[in-house]
Protein backbone atom coordinates (compact mmCIF):
# COMPACT_ATOMS: atom_id res chain seq x y z
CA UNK A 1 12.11 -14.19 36.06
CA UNK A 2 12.04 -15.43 32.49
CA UNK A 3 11.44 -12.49 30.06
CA UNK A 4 9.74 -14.71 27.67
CA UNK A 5 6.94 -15.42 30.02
CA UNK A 6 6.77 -11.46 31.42
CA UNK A 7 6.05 -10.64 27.80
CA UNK A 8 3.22 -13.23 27.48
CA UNK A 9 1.45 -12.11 30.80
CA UNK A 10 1.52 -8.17 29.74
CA UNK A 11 -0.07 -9.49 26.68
CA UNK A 12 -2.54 -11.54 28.32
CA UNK A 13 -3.41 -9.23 31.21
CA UNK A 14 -3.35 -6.08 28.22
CA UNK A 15 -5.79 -7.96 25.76
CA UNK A 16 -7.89 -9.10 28.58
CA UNK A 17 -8.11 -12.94 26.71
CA UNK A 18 -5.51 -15.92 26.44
CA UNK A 19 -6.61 -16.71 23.20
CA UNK A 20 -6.14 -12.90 21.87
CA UNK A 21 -3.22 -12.96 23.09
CA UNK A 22 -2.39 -16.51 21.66
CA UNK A 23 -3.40 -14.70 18.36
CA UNK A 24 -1.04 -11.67 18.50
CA UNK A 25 2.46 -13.39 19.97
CA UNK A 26 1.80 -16.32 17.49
CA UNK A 27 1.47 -19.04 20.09
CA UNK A 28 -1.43 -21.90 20.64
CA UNK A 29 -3.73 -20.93 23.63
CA UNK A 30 -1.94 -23.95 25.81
CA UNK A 31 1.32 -22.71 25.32
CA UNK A 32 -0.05 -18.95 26.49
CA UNK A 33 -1.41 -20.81 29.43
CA UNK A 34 1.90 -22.74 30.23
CA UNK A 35 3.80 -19.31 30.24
CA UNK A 36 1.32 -18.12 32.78
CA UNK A 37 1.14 -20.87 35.31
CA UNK A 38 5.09 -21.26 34.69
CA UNK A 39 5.33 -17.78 36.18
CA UNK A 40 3.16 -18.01 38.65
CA UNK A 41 4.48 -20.69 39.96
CA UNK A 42 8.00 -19.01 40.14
CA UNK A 43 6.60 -16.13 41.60
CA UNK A 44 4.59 -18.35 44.00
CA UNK A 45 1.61 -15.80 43.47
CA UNK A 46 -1.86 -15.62 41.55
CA UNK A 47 -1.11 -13.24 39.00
CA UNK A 48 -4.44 -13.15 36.47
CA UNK A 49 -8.24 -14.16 37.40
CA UNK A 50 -9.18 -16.20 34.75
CA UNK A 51 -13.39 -15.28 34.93
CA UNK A 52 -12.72 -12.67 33.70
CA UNK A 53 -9.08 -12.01 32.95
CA UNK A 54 -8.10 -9.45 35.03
CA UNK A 55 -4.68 -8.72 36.97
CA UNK A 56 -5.10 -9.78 40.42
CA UNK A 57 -3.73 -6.98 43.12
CA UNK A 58 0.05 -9.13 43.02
CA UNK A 59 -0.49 -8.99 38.81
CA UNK A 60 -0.84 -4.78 38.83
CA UNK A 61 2.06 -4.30 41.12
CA UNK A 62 4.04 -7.00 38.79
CA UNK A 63 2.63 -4.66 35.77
CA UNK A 64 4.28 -1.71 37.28
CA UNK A 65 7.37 -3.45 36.86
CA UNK A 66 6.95 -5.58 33.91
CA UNK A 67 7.70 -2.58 31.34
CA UNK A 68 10.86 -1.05 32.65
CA UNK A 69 12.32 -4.33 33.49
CA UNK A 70 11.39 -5.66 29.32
CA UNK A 71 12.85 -2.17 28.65
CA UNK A 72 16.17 -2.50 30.47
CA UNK A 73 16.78 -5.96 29.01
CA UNK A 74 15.76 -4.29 24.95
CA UNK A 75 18.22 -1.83 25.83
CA UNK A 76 21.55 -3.96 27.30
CA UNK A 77 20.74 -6.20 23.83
CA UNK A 78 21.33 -2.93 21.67
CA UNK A 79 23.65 -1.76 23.79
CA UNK A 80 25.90 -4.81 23.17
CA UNK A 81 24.86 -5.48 19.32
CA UNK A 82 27.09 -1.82 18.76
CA UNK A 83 29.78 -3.83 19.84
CA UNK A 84 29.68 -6.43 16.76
CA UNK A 85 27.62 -4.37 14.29
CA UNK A 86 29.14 -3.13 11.80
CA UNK A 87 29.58 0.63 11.02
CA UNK A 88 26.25 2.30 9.60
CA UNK A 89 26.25 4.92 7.41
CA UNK A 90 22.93 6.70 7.83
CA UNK A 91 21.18 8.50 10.74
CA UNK A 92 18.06 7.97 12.65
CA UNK A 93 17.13 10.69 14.84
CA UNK A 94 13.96 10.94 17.28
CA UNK A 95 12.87 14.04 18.04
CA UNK A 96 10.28 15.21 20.63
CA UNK A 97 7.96 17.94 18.52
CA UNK A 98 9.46 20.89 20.46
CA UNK A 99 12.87 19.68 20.37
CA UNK A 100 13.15 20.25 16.26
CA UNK A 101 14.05 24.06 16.52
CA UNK A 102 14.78 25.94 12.94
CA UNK A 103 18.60 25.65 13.92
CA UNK A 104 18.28 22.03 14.47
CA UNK A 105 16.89 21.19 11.25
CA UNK A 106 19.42 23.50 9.08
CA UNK A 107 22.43 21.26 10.43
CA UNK A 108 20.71 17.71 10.05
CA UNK A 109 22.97 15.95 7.09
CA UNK A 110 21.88 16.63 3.47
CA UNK A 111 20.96 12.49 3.14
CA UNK A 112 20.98 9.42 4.94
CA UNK A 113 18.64 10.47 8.13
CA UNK A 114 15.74 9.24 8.63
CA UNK A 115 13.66 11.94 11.43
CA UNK A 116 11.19 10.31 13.45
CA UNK A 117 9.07 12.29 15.70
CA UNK A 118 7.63 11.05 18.74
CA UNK A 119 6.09 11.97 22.18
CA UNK A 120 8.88 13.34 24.29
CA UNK A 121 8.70 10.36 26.71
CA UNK A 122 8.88 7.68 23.98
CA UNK A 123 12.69 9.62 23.03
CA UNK A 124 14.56 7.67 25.80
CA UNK A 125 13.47 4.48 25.00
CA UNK A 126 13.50 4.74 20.91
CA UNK A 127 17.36 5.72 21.95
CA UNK A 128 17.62 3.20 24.65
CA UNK A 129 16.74 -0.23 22.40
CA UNK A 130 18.69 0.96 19.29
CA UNK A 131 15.42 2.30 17.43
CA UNK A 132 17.11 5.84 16.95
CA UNK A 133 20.92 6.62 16.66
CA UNK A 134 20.08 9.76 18.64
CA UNK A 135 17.76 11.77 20.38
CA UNK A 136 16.14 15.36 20.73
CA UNK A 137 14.15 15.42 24.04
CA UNK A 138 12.38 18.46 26.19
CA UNK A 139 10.72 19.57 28.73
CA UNK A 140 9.93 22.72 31.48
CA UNK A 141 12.63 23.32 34.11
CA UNK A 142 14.12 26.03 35.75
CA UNK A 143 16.84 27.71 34.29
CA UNK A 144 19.68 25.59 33.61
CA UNK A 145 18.21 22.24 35.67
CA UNK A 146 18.81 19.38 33.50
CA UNK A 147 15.65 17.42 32.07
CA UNK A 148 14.67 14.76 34.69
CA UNK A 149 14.95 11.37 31.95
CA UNK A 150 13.43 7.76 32.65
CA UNK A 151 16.08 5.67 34.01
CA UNK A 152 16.11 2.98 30.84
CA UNK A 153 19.22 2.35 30.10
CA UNK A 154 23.41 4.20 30.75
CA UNK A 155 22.33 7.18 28.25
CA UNK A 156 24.51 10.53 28.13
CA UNK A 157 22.03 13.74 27.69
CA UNK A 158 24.00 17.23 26.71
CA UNK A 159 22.27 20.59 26.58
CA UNK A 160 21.60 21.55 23.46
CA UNK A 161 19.01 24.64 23.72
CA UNK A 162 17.30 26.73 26.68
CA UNK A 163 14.91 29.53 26.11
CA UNK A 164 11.97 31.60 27.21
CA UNK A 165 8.53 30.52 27.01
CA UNK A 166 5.82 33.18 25.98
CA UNK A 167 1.75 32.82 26.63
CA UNK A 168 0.25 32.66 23.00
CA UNK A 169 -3.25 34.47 22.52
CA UNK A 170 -5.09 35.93 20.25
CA UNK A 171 -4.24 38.88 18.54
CA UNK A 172 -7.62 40.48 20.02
CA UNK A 173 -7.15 39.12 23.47
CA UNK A 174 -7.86 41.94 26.59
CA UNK A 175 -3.81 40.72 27.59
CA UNK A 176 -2.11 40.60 24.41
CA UNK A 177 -0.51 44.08 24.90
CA UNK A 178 1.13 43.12 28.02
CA UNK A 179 4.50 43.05 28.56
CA UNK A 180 4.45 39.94 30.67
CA UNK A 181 2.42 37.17 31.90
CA UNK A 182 2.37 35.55 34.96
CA UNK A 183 0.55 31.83 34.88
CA UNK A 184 -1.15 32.24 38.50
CA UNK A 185 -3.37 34.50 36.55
CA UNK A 186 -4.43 32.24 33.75
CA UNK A 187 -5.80 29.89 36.10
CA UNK A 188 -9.38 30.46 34.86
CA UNK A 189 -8.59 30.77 31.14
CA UNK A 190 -9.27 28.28 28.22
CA UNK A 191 -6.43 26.48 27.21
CA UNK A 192 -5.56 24.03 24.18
CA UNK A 193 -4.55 20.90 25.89
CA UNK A 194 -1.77 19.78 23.30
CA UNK A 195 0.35 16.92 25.16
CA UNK A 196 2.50 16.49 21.61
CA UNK A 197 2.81 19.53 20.30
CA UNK A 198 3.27 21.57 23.33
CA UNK A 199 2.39 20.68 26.85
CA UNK A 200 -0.17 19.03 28.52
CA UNK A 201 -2.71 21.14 31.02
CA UNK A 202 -1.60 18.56 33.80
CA UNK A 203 1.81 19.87 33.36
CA UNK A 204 0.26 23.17 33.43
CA UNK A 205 -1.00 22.54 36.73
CA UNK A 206 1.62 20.81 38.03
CA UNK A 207 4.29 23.84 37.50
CA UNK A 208 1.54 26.37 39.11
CA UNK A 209 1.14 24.59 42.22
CA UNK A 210 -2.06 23.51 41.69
CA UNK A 211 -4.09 20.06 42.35
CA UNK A 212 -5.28 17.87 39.49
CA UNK A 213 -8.90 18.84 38.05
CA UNK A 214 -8.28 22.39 39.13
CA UNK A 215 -7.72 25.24 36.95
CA UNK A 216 -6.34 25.73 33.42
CA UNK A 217 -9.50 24.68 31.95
CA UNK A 218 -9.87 22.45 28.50
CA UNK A 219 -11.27 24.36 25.26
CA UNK A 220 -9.46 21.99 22.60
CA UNK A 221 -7.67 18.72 23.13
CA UNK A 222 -5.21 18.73 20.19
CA UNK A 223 -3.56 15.33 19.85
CA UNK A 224 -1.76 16.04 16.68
CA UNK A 225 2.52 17.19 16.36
CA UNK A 226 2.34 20.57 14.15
CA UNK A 227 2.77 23.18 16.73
CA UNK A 228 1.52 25.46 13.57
CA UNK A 229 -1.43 24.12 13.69
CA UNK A 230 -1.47 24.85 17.64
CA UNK A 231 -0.32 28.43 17.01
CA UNK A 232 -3.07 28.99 14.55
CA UNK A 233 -5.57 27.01 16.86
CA UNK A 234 -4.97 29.87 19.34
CA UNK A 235 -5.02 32.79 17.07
CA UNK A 236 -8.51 31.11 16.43
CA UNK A 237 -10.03 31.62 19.56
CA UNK A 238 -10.35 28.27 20.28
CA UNK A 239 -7.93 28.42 23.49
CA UNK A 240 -4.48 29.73 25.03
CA UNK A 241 -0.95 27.79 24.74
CA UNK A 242 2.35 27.97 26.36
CA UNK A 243 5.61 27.68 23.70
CA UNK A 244 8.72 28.25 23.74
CA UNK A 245 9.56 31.76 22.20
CA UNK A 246 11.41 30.24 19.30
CA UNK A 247 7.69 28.69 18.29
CA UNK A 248 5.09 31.17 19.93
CA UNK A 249 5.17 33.19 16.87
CA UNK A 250 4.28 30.97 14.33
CA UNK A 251 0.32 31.89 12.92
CA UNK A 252 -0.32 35.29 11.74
CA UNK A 253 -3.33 36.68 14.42
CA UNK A 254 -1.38 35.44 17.41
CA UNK A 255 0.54 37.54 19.77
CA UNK A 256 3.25 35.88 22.11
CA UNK A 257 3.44 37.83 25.61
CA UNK A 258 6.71 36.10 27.63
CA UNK A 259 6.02 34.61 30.85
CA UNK A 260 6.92 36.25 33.87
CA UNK A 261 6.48 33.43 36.74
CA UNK A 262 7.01 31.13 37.21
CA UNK A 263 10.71 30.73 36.18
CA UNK A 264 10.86 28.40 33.96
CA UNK A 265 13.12 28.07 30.89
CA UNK A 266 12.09 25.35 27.87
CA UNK A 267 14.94 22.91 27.97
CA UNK A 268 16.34 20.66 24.82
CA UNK A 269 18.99 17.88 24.96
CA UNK A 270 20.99 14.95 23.19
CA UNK A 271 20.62 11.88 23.97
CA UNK A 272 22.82 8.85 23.06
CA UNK A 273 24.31 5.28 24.43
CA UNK A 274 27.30 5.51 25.93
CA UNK A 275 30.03 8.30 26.54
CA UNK A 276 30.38 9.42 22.70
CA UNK A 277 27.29 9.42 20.03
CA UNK A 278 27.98 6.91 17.03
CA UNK A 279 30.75 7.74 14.76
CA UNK A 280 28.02 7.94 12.20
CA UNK A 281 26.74 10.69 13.68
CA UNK A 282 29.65 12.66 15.09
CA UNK A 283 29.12 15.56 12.44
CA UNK A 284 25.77 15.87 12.90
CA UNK A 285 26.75 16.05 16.64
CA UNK A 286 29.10 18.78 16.59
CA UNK A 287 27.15 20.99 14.34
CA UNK A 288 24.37 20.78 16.89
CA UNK A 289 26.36 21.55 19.50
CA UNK A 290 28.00 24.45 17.53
């Protein structure tokens, strides 16, 4: 299966139109249409309708694949360019919003990095294809599980943080004086849905057992990184958030109670290609891991 045409059919089946997509790879609208029937014919399957342009039910299940495969291939490419590159000097690190503790930012170098932050799925594959030298990912487990990471590409992940998470309300909240909180019975609270900057309600749901569309209710959608702003979106009334306890305390007017069950622990690792990080970054590295 010839990359060069998978490319041009995600395109295509993403823009809806040959001749958008003609328009955003830089190709004529014949040569768009080539790549298509050229994989179709390989595949021996219809892949697009063409009034409209739609995937046909063998193009979806070929769009499920298209992505990681395109991935994979980005990522062997930077994997092997290390091998004849020569030795770089600064530091590009991508960072998952949650993954940038205090501690983490007093040991990044005093010049050279460049910090990008991204969603915490988008880490792997920044690392993966060679767009970051490093990276900070996180997520909810149970205590000392290791993160469940996208298969993309032979990367190494090493623990770098685990911690408590605490329930952040209001200061004036009927539970804010509690000594613990258990999630089963914030069910039927308002919550800020914050899928960057802390964690989304689905995850909420999923952790607590319950089915999608059920409980955990949206006040706020915040779509933005600052998990001050989150903090002080919750000491506003506008809605409750789970954070780890490092954060939770971040807006004057909010109270962090720690969460009691389930037992979960917020989780933070490295990620890099291959056994060792760059030689670039090994100081960085070992100051982290200090």
């Amino acid at each position: 299966m010839d990359p060069h045409l998978l490319r041009t059919y995600i395109t295509v089946a993403r823009l809806a139109s040959f001749s958008e997509a003609a328009r955003a790879l830089g190709y004529t609208q014949s040569a768009v249409s080539q790549h298509i029937a050229a994989l179709e014919n390989d595949l021996g399957l219809p892949l697009l309708g063409r009034r409209p342009v739609i995937p046909t039910p063998a193009g979806e299940r070929l769009l499920e694949h298209a992505g990681s495969l395109l991935l994979r291939l980005d990522a062997a490419r930077a994997d092997l360019a290390r091998f004849s590159a020569a030795p770089r000097q600064t530091l590009t690190l991508a960072a998952a919003p949650l993954a940038l503790r205090p501690g983490t930012l007093a040991v990044l170098p005093a010049s050279g990095v460049t910090l990008r932050t991204l969603p915490r799925d988008e880490v792997p594959a920044a690392v993966a294809t060679g767009a970051a030298d490093l990276g900070l990912v996180d997520g909810l487990v149970a205590p000392s599980d290791p993160l469940r990471l996208p298969d993309v590409a032979p990367l190494t992940a090493a623990r770098v943080a685990e911690e408590p998470l605490a329930v952040v309300l209001p200061a004036g909240h009927p539970l804010a004086r509690r000594a613990g909180l258990r999630l089963a019975d914030l069910v039927d609270a308002r919550w800020l849905d914050a899928p960057h900057a802390g964690f989304p309600i689905d995850l909420l749901r999923t952790v607590q057992g319950g089915a999608a569309g059920h409980g955990f209710r949206t006040a706020l959608l915040y779509e933005g990184t600052d998990t001050c702003i989150l903090a002080a979106l919750t000491a506003a009334g506008h809605g409750l958030t789970l954070l780890p306890v490092s954060f939770a305390s971040a807006s004057a007017g909010a109270v962090a109670v720690p969460l009691s069950a389930p037992r979960l622990a917020h989780r933070i690792e490295l990620l890099h290609i291959g056994a060792e990080p760059p030689a670039h970054a090994a100081e960085f590295v070992g100051r982290l891991r200090a």
